[in-house]
Amino acid sequence: MDIGIIVFAYNRSQHLKKVLDGLKANSGVSKLYIFQDGLKSEAHRNEWEKTKRIIKEVNWCEVVYEVSLYNKGLANSIVDGINTVFEENEAVAVLEDDCVPHPLFVEYITQCLTKYQDDKRVFSVNGYSWHADVKPNGTDAYFIGRTSSWGWATWKDRWMLYQQDYKMIARIRQDLYKSHQFDIWGQDLEDHLLGNIYGGCDSWAVFWALKCIELGGFCPTPYDSLIDNIGFDGTGVHCGTADIDTRVRPWTNEEKIVLPEKVEFPIGYETIFADYFKWTPPNVKLNCYNKILIQWNNLFQKNIRIIDYFIKRNITRVAIWGRGDLCKCILKELEGAIEVMCIVESNPTGAQYENISVVEPDNVPDNVQVIVVIPVYDMVNIRKKKGENSVYKLVGIDEILESDYE
């Protein structure tokens, strides 16, 4: 099978160099298709030209290089490039300029594309792995119903089903089973669609993920990520800034990829992935946080601090569920008086926040007396994650602000 390996770039030369160095460390890469989007602004020219030089310096494999005469934008650039490569290949593997591949990435992709070629249920191959606690099945991968755009692959016949169709969610919601699958794999996709409409993002991948859900597709996903996304450093247009730990697996030259024989979702997948793709409407979050700020301000006007809540109840050791500006405000209020032992997240994206350890709910220290919950709009699900045997108490920040301080 002819597999076209594609890299998409624009003006991040150093990011691209790491991606290309990663591919160089993979065996079996004899040809690359590299697409560079056209210059969007003269302010970008210096890095754009550096990126072009990085591409032209590749001498360890054949390179088919195409630079656009104008700026297409992310979505059009990727879709057009994939269509072009499919003119002479049966399958493609796709990397963007911030997705650094593990040395086993190409081997894994190649094996998946070969093994599942004739099983039309297998829709797309994921190279990136979400941090889900999936029970080992004796192989290096499992199946999910969600595509990833961070290092992926597919076949021509599957890609021909791709369409930028804003009515897909409506069709999915009309089918009970598909709607259930959407609630597991795609709640956040509605937000991405709205971003496309209102100009907040330029996503092609949202339509690919929705098509997978609509068709009931399966996507092999490695237990340990084979992609390190280095784009969350503020340099990109679409990723912003975040502390992302992709947990790229260690590697030895002797390691072999073992893939599952049976195409099925892991046992308990509905529960395992309940948190990963959930979506709360922005207006619900905004209304919730506005209410909290109003309550907080009312206390401040009365010269009452939330620290009084803890002092009155002899609470000296707490944790905070959630990060962001409200978390920083709470930390400032408690500084020097109440010990904040950790920050809690369902799926931590970093080891520390504001020099405080970030942990999963199951790893909260036993001597924590109370966890202050910031995302109170999600309190029902958070209480489920707490577990019956946990000794700590959950208290919403809104509950604290409404308490009796007399």
CSV table of C-alpha atoms in Angstrom, one decimal:
chain,number,residue,atom,x,y,z
A,1,MET,CA,0.0,0.0,0.0
A,2,ASP,CA,1.3,3.4,-0.9
A,3,ILE,CA,1.2,5.8,2.1
A,4,GLY,CA,1.8,9.4,1.6
A,5,ILE,CA,3.4,11.1,4.7
A,6,ILE,CA,2.3,14.7,4.9
A,7,VAL,CA,3.6,17.6,6.9
A,8,PHE,CA,1.7,21.0,7.0
A,9,ALA,CA,3.6,24.1,7.9
A,10,TYR,CA,3.3,27.9,7.9
A,11,ASN,CA,5.8,30.0,9.9
A,12,ARG,CA,7.1,28.1,12.9
A,13,SER,CA,10.5,27.1,11.8
A,14,GLN,CA,11.8,25.6,15.0
A,15,HIS,CA,8.6,23.7,15.7
A,16,LEU,CA,8.8,22.3,12.1
A,17,LYS,CA,12.5,21.3,12.6
A,18,LYS,CA,11.6,19.2,15.6
A,19,VAL,CA,8.8,17.5,13.6
A,20,LEU,CA,11.1,16.7,10.7
A,21,ASP,CA,13.9,15.5,13.1
A,22,GLY,CA,11.2,13.2,14.7
A,23,LEU,CA,10.3,11.8,11.3
A,24,LYS,CA,14.0,11.3,10.4
A,25,ALA,CA,14.3,9.1,13.5
A,26,ASN,CA,11.5,6.9,12.1
A,27,SER,CA,12.4,4.0,9.9
A,28,GLY,CA,10.7,3.6,6.5
A,29,VAL,CA,10.4,7.3,5.6
A,30,SER,CA,11.6,7.7,2.0
A,31,LYS,CA,9.4,10.5,0.8
A,32,LEU,CA,7.6,13.4,2.4
A,33,TYR,CA,4.9,15.8,1.1
A,34,ILE,CA,5.3,19.2,2.7
A,35,PHE,CA,2.8,21.9,2.3
A,36,GLN,CA,3.5,25.5,3.4
A,37,ASP,CA,0.6,27.9,3.5
A,38,GLY,CA,1.0,31.2,1.8
A,39,LEU,CA,2.1,34.3,3.6
A,40,LYS,CA,-0.7,36.0,5.5
A,41,SER,CA,1.1,39.1,6.7
A,42,GLU,CA,4.4,40.8,6.1
A,43,ALA,CA,4.9,40.6,9.9
A,44,HIS,CA,5.2,36.9,9.5
A,45,ARG,CA,7.7,37.0,6.6
A,46,ASN,CA,10.9,36.4,8.6
A,47,GLU,CA,9.7,33.2,10.2
A,48,TRP,CA,7.9,32.2,7.1
A,49,GLU,CA,11.2,32.4,5.1
A,50,LYS,CA,13.0,30.5,7.8
A,51,THR,CA,10.4,27.8,7.6
A,52,LYS,CA,10.9,27.5,3.9
A,53,ARG,CA,14.7,27.2,4.4
A,54,ILE,CA,14.2,24.4,6.9
A,55,ILE,CA,12.1,22.5,4.4
A,56,LYS,CA,14.7,22.9,1.6
A,57,GLU,CA,17.4,21.6,3.9
A,58,VAL,CA,15.8,18.2,4.2
A,59,ASN,CA,18.2,15.9,2.4
A,60,TRP,CA,17.6,12.5,4.1
A,61,CYS,CA,14.5,11.6,2.0
A,62,GLU,CA,12.7,12.7,-1.2
A,63,VAL,CA,10.6,15.9,-0.6
A,64,VAL,CA,7.6,17.0,-2.6
A,65,TYR,CA,7.3,20.6,-1.5
A,66,GLU,CA,4.4,22.9,-2.3
A,67,VAL,CA,4.0,26.4,-1.1
A,68,SER,CA,0.7,28.2,-1.6
A,69,LEU,CA,0.6,31.4,-3.6
A,70,TYR,CA,-1.8,32.9,-1.1
A,71,ASN,CA,-2.9,32.2,2.5
A,72,LYS,CA,-5.5,29.5,2.5
A,73,GLY,CA,-5.9,29.2,6.2
A,74,LEU,CA,-5.5,26.0,8.3
A,75,ALA,CA,-8.7,24.2,7.2
A,76,ASN,CA,-8.4,24.8,3.4
A,77,SER,CA,-4.7,24.1,3.4
A,78,ILE,CA,-5.0,20.7,5.1
A,79,VAL,CA,-8.0,19.6,3.1
A,80,ASP,CA,-6.5,20.6,-0.2
A,81,GLY,CA,-3.1,19.0,0.7
A,82,ILE,CA,-4.7,15.7,1.6
A,83,ASN,CA,-6.7,15.6,-1.5
A,84,THR,CA,-3.6,16.3,-3.6
A,85,VAL,CA,-1.6,13.5,-2.0
A,86,PHE,CA,-4.5,11.0,-2.4
A,87,GLU,CA,-4.1,11.5,-6.2
A,88,GLU,CA,-1.2,9.1,-6.0
A,89,ASN,CA,-1.5,7.3,-2.7
A,90,GLU,CA,-4.0,4.8,-1.2
A,91,ALA,CA,-3.5,6.2,2.3
A,92,VAL,CA,-2.0,9.2,4.1
A,93,ALA,CA,-0.4,9.9,7.5
A,94,VAL,CA,-0.7,13.5,8.5
A,95,LEU,CA,1.3,15.7,10.8
A,96,GLU,CA,1.1,19.4,11.5
A,97,ASP,CA,4.1,21.5,12.3
A,98,ASP,CA,3.7,21.2,16.1
A,99,CYS,CA,3.1,17.4,16.3
A,100,VAL,CA,6.5,15.8,17.0
A,101,PRO,CA,6.3,12.0,16.2
A,102,HIS,CA,7.8,9.3,18.3
A,103,PRO,CA,10.3,7.0,16.5
A,104,LEU,CA,7.6,4.3,16.3
A,105,PHE,CA,4.9,6.6,14.9
A,106,VAL,CA,5.4,5.6,11.2
A,107,GLU,CA,5.7,1.9,12.1
A,108,TYR,CA,2.5,2.1,14.2
A,109,ILE,CA,0.6,4.0,11.5
A,110,THR,CA,1.8,1.6,8.7
A,111,GLN,CA,0.7,-1.5,10.7
A,112,CYS,CA,-2.7,0.0,11.5
A,113,LEU,CA,-3.3,1.0,7.9
A,114,THR,CA,-2.3,-2.5,6.7
A,115,LYS,CA,-4.1,-4.5,9.3
A,116,TYR,CA,-7.5,-2.7,9.2
A,117,GLN,CA,-7.6,-1.7,5.5
A,118,ASP,CA,-10.4,-4.0,4.6
A,119,ASP,CA,-12.5,-3.4,7.8
A,120,LYS,CA,-14.6,-0.4,6.8
A,121,ARG,CA,-15.6,0.2,10.4
A,122,VAL,CA,-12.1,1.4,11.2
A,123,PHE,CA,-12.4,5.0,10.1
A,124,SER,CA,-9.2,6.8,11.1
A,125,VAL,CA,-5.9,6.0,13.0
A,126,ASN,CA,-4.9,8.1,16.0
A,127,GLY,CA,-1.3,8.6,16.9
A,128,TYR,CA,-2.1,10.8,19.9
A,129,SER,CA,-3.5,9.3,23.0
A,130,TRP,CA,-5.8,11.0,25.5
A,131,HIS,CA,-4.9,10.2,29.2
A,132,ALA,CA,-7.7,7.8,29.7
A,133,ASP,CA,-7.5,5.0,32.2
A,134,VAL,CA,-8.2,2.2,29.8
A,135,LYS,CA,-7.7,-1.3,31.1
A,136,PRO,CA,-4.8,-3.1,29.2
A,137,ASN,CA,-5.9,-5.5,26.5
A,138,GLY,CA,-2.6,-7.2,25.9
A,139,THR,CA,-1.7,-5.0,22.9
A,140,ASP,CA,-0.4,-1.5,22.3
A,141,ALA,CA,-3.7,0.0,21.2
A,142,TYR,CA,-7.5,0.1,21.8
A,143,PHE,CA,-10.4,1.6,19.8
A,144,ILE,CA,-12.4,4.8,20.4
A,145,GLY,CA,-15.1,6.5,18.5
A,146,ARG,CA,-13.2,9.8,18.2
A,147,THR,CA,-10.7,11.0,15.6
A,148,SER,CA,-7.6,13.0,16.6
A,149,SER,CA,-5.9,15.5,14.4
A,150,TRP,CA,-2.6,15.3,16.3
A,151,GLY,CA,-0.7,12.8,14.1
A,152,TRP,CA,-3.2,10.6,12.3
A,153,ALA,CA,-3.8,8.5,9.2
A,154,THR,CA,-6.6,7.2,7.0
A,155,TRP,CA,-7.4,5.5,3.7
A,156,LYS,CA,-8.6,7.2,0.5
A,157,ASP,CA,-12.1,5.6,0.6
A,158,ARG,CA,-12.7,6.8,4.1
A,159,TRP,CA,-11.4,10.3,3.4
A,160,MET,CA,-13.8,10.6,0.4
A,161,LEU,CA,-16.6,10.6,3.0
A,162,TYR,CA,-15.2,13.9,4.4
A,163,GLN,CA,-17.6,16.8,4.1
A,164,GLN,CA,-17.8,20.2,5.7
A,165,ASP,CA,-21.5,19.8,6.7
A,166,TYR,CA,-22.9,21.9,9.5
A,167,LYS,CA,-26.1,19.7,9.6
A,168,MET,CA,-24.3,16.6,10.9
A,169,ILE,CA,-25.0,17.2,14.6
A,170,ALA,CA,-28.8,17.6,13.8
A,171,ARG,CA,-28.7,14.3,11.9
A,172,ILE,CA,-26.8,12.6,14.7
A,173,ARG,CA,-29.3,13.8,17.3
A,174,GLN,CA,-32.2,12.3,15.4
A,175,ASP,CA,-30.8,8.8,16.0
A,176,LEU,CA,-30.9,7.5,19.6
A,177,TYR,CA,-27.7,5.4,19.4
A,178,LYS,CA,-25.7,8.0,17.5
A,179,SER,CA,-26.8,10.7,19.9
A,180,HIS,CA,-25.6,8.6,22.8
A,181,GLN,CA,-22.2,8.2,21.1
A,182,PHE,CA,-22.1,11.9,20.4
A,183,ASP,CA,-22.5,12.5,24.1
A,184,ILE,CA,-19.5,10.3,24.8
A,185,TRP,CA,-17.2,11.3,22.0
A,186,GLY,CA,-18.2,14.7,20.7
A,187,GLN,CA,-19.9,17.1,23.1
A,188,ASP,CA,-17.1,19.7,22.6
A,189,LEU,CA,-17.5,19.6,18.8
A,190,GLU,CA,-20.5,21.8,18.9
A,191,ASP,CA,-18.3,24.6,20.3
A,192,HIS,CA,-15.8,24.1,17.5
A,193,LEU,CA,-18.6,24.4,14.9
A,194,LEU,CA,-19.7,27.7,16.5
A,195,GLY,CA,-16.1,28.8,16.4
A,196,ASN,CA,-16.0,28.2,12.7
A,197,ILE,CA,-19.2,30.2,12.2
A,198,TYR,CA,-18.2,33.2,14.3
A,199,GLY,CA,-14.6,33.2,13.3
A,200,GLY,CA,-13.1,32.0,16.6
A,201,CYS,CA,-11.4,29.1,14.9
A,202,ASP,CA,-10.7,27.5,11.5
A,203,SER,CA,-11.3,23.8,12.1
A,204,TRP,CA,-11.4,21.1,9.4
A,205,ALA,CA,-11.0,18.4,12.1
A,206,VAL,CA,-14.4,19.0,13.6
A,207,PHE,CA,-16.1,17.7,10.5
A,208,TRP,CA,-13.8,14.6,10.4
A,209,ALA,CA,-14.7,13.8,14.0
A,210,LEU,CA,-18.4,14.3,13.5
A,211,LYS,CA,-18.4,12.1,10.4
A,212,CYS,CA,-16.7,9.3,12.4
A,213,ILE,CA,-19.5,9.6,15.0
A,214,GLU,CA,-22.2,9.7,12.4
A,215,LEU,CA,-20.9,6.6,10.7
A,216,GLY,CA,-20.2,4.7,13.9
A,217,GLY,CA,-16.5,4.5,13.1
A,218,PHE,CA,-13.7,3.0,15.2
A,219,CYS,CA,-10.2,4.6,15.6
A,220,PRO,CA,-7.2,2.6,16.9
A,221,THR,CA,-5.5,4.7,19.6
A,222,PRO,CA,-2.2,3.9,21.3
A,223,TYR,CA,-2.2,3.4,25.0
A,224,ASP,CA,0.9,5.7,25.2
A,225,SER,CA,1.0,8.7,23.0
A,226,LEU,CA,3.2,8.6,19.9
A,227,ILE,CA,2.8,12.3,19.4
A,228,ASP,CA,4.2,15.2,21.5
A,229,ASN,CA,2.3,18.4,20.7
A,230,ILE,CA,4.7,21.3,21.3
A,231,GLY,CA,2.3,23.9,19.9
A,232,PHE,CA,0.8,25.1,23.2
A,233,ASP,CA,3.4,27.9,23.7
A,234,GLY,CA,1.5,30.8,22.2
A,235,THR,CA,3.2,30.7,18.8
A,236,GLY,CA,0.3,29.1,17.0
A,237,VAL,CA,-3.0,30.6,15.8
A,238,HIS,CA,-5.3,27.9,17.0
A,239,CYS,CA,-3.7,26.2,20.1
A,240,GLY,CA,-3.1,29.1,22.4
A,241,THR,CA,-1.1,28.5,25.6
A,242,ALA,CA,-1.4,25.5,27.9
A,243,ASP,CA,0.7,23.0,29.9
A,244,ILE,CA,0.1,19.8,28.0
A,245,ASP,CA,1.7,16.5,29.0
A,246,THR,CA,1.3,14.0,26.1
A,247,ARG,CA,3.2,11.3,28.0
A,248,VAL,CA,5.2,10.1,24.9
A,249,ARG,CA,6.3,6.5,25.6
A,250,PRO,CA,9.9,5.4,26.1
A,251,TRP,CA,11.3,3.5,23.2
A,252,THR,CA,13.8,0.8,22.5
A,253,ASN,CA,15.1,-0.4,19.2
A,254,GLU,CA,13.8,-3.9,19.9
A,255,GLU,CA,10.2,-2.8,20.6
A,256,LYS,CA,7.5,-4.2,18.3
A,257,ILE,CA,3.9,-2.9,17.8
A,258,VAL,CA,1.1,-5.3,18.7
A,259,LEU,CA,-2.4,-4.4,17.5
A,260,PRO,CA,-5.8,-5.7,18.7
A,261,GLU,CA,-7.5,-8.3,16.6
A,262,LYS,CA,-11.0,-7.5,17.6
A,263,VAL,CA,-12.5,-4.1,16.6
A,264,GLU,CA,-14.5,-3.1,19.6
A,265,PHE,CA,-14.6,-0.3,22.3
A,266,PRO,CA,-13.0,-1.1,25.6
A,267,ILE,CA,-15.2,-2.3,28.4
A,268,GLY,CA,-16.7,0.6,30.3
A,269,TYR,CA,-15.8,3.1,27.7
A,270,GLU,CA,-18.9,5.2,28.4
A,271,THR,CA,-17.6,5.9,31.9
A,272,ILE,CA,-13.9,6.1,31.1
A,273,PHE,CA,-14.4,8.8,28.5
A,274,ALA,CA,-17.3,10.6,30.1
A,275,ASP,CA,-15.1,13.6,31.0
A,276,TYR,CA,-12.8,13.9,28.0
A,277,PHE,CA,-15.1,15.4,25.4
A,278,LYS,CA,-17.9,16.9,27.5
A,279,TRP,CA,-19.1,20.4,26.7
A,280,THR,CA,-20.8,23.0,28.8
A,281,PRO,CA,-22.3,25.9,26.8
A,282,PRO,CA,-20.2,29.0,27.3
A,283,ASN,CA,-23.2,31.1,28.4
A,284,VAL,CA,-23.8,28.6,31.3
A,285,LYS,CA,-20.2,28.9,32.4
A,286,LEU,CA,-20.3,32.7,32.0
A,287,ASN,CA,-23.5,33.1,34.0
A,288,CYS,CA,-22.1,30.8,36.7
A,289,TYR,CA,-18.9,32.7,37.1
A,290,ASN,CA,-20.6,36.1,37.0
A,291,LYS,CA,-22.8,35.0,39.8
A,292,ILE,CA,-19.8,33.9,41.8
A,293,LEU,CA,-18.0,37.3,41.2
A,294,ILE,CA,-21.1,39.2,42.3
A,295,GLN,CA,-21.4,37.2,45.5
A,296,TRP,CA,-17.7,37.6,46.2
A,297,ASN,CA,-17.9,41.4,45.6
A,298,ASN,CA,-20.9,41.6,48.0
A,299,LEU,CA,-18.9,40.0,50.7
A,300,PHE,CA,-15.9,42.2,50.0
A,301,GLN,CA,-18.1,45.3,50.4
A,302,LYS,CA,-19.1,44.0,53.9
A,303,ASN,CA,-15.4,43.5,54.7
A,304,ILE,CA,-15.9,39.7,54.8
A,305,ARG,CA,-13.2,37.4,53.4
A,306,ILE,CA,-13.8,33.8,52.4
A,307,ILE,CA,-11.0,32.8,54.7
A,308,ASP,CA,-13.5,33.4,57.5
A,309,TYR,CA,-15.5,30.4,56.3
A,310,PHE,CA,-12.6,28.1,56.9
A,311,ILE,CA,-11.5,29.7,60.2
A,312,LYS,CA,-15.0,29.4,61.6
A,313,ARG,CA,-15.0,25.7,60.8
A,314,ASN,CA,-11.5,24.9,61.9
A,315,ILE,CA,-10.4,24.0,58.4
A,316,THR,CA,-6.7,24.4,57.8
A,317,ARG,CA,-5.9,22.1,54.9
A,318,VAL,CA,-7.8,22.4,51.6
A,319,ALA,CA,-7.5,21.5,47.9
A,320,ILE,CA,-9.0,23.5,45.0
A,321,TRP,CA,-10.8,21.7,42.1
A,322,GLY,CA,-10.2,23.7,38.9
A,323,ARG,CA,-7.7,26.2,37.7
A,324,GLY,CA,-7.9,29.7,36.2
A,325,ASP,CA,-8.4,33.2,37.5
A,326,LEU,CA,-10.8,32.2,40.2
A,327,CYS,CA,-8.4,29.7,41.5
A,328,LYS,CA,-5.7,32.4,41.6
A,329,CYS,CA,-8.1,34.6,43.6
A,330,ILE,CA,-8.8,31.9,46.1
A,331,LEU,CA,-5.1,31.2,46.5
A,332,LYS,CA,-4.4,34.8,47.2
A,333,GLU,CA,-7.2,34.9,49.8
A,334,LEU,CA,-5.9,31.8,51.6
A,335,GLU,CA,-2.2,32.6,51.4
A,336,GLY,CA,-0.4,32.4,54.7
A,337,ALA,CA,-3.4,31.2,56.6
A,338,ILE,CA,-4.8,28.1,55.0
A,339,GLU,CA,-2.7,25.4,53.4
A,340,VAL,CA,-3.6,24.6,49.8
A,341,MET,CA,-2.3,21.1,49.5
A,342,CYS,CA,-3.1,20.5,45.8
A,343,ILE,CA,-5.1,21.5,42.7
A,344,VAL,CA,-7.5,18.8,41.5
A,345,GLU,CA,-8.4,18.1,37.9
A,346,SER,CA,-10.2,15.2,36.3
A,347,ASN,CA,-7.6,14.9,33.6
A,348,PRO,CA,-4.5,16.9,34.7
A,349,THR,CA,-2.7,18.7,31.9
A,350,GLY,CA,0.4,19.5,34.0
A,351,ALA,CA,2.2,18.5,37.2
A,352,GLN,CA,2.0,21.9,38.8
A,353,TYR,CA,-0.1,25.1,38.8
A,354,GLU,CA,1.1,28.2,40.7
A,355,ASN,CA,3.8,26.0,42.2
A,356,ILE,CA,1.2,23.6,43.7
A,357,SER,CA,0.9,20.0,42.7
A,358,VAL,CA,-1.9,19.1,40.3
A,359,VAL,CA,-3.5,15.7,41.0
A,360,GLU,CA,-6.4,13.5,39.9
A,361,PRO,CA,-9.4,13.0,42.3
A,362,ASP,CA,-8.1,9.6,43.4
A,363,ASN,CA,-4.8,11.1,44.4
A,364,VAL,CA,-6.0,13.8,46.8
A,365,PRO,CA,-4.0,13.5,50.1
A,366,ASP,CA,-5.9,11.9,52.9
A,367,ASN,CA,-5.4,14.8,55.2
A,368,VAL,CA,-7.2,17.3,53.0
A,369,GLN,CA,-10.3,18.4,54.8
A,370,VAL,CA,-12.2,20.2,52.1
A,371,ILE,CA,-12.0,20.5,48.3
A,372,VAL,CA,-13.2,23.9,47.1
A,373,VAL,CA,-14.9,23.3,43.7
A,374,ILE,CA,-14.8,26.2,41.2
A,375,PRO,CA,-16.7,24.7,38.2
A,376,VAL,CA,-19.9,24.3,40.2
A,377,TYR,CA,-22.0,24.0,37.1
A,378,ASP,CA,-20.5,20.5,36.8
A,379,MET,CA,-21.0,19.6,40.5
A,380,VAL,CA,-23.1,16.5,39.8
A,381,ASN,CA,-20.4,14.9,37.7
A,382,ILE,CA,-17.7,16.0,40.2
A,383,ARG,CA,-19.5,14.3,43.0
A,384,LYS,CA,-19.6,11.1,41.0
A,385,LYS,CA,-15.8,11.3,40.5
A,386,LYS,CA,-15.2,11.8,44.2
A,387,GLY,CA,-16.0,8.2,45.1
A,388,GLU,CA,-17.9,6.8,48.1
A,389,ASN,CA,-14.7,6.0,50.1
A,390,SER,CA,-13.1,9.4,49.8
A,391,VAL,CA,-12.7,11.1,53.2
A,392,TYR,CA,-12.6,14.7,52.0
A,393,LYS,CA,-15.7,17.0,51.6
A,394,LEU,CA,-16.6,18.8,48.4
A,395,VAL,CA,-17.8,22.4,48.8
A,396,GLY,CA,-18.7,24.6,45.9
A,397,ILE,CA,-17.3,28.1,45.9
A,398,ASP,CA,-20.8,29.4,45.5
A,399,GLU,CA,-21.8,27.5,48.7
A,400,ILE,CA,-18.9,29.1,50.6
A,401,LEU,CA,-19.9,32.6,49.4
A,402,GLU,CA,-23.5,32.0,50.5
A,403,SER,CA,-22.6,30.7,53.9
A,404,ASP,CA,-23.3,32.2,57.3
A,405,TYR,CA,-20.3,34.2,58.3
A,406,GLU,CA,-21.7,35.5,61.6
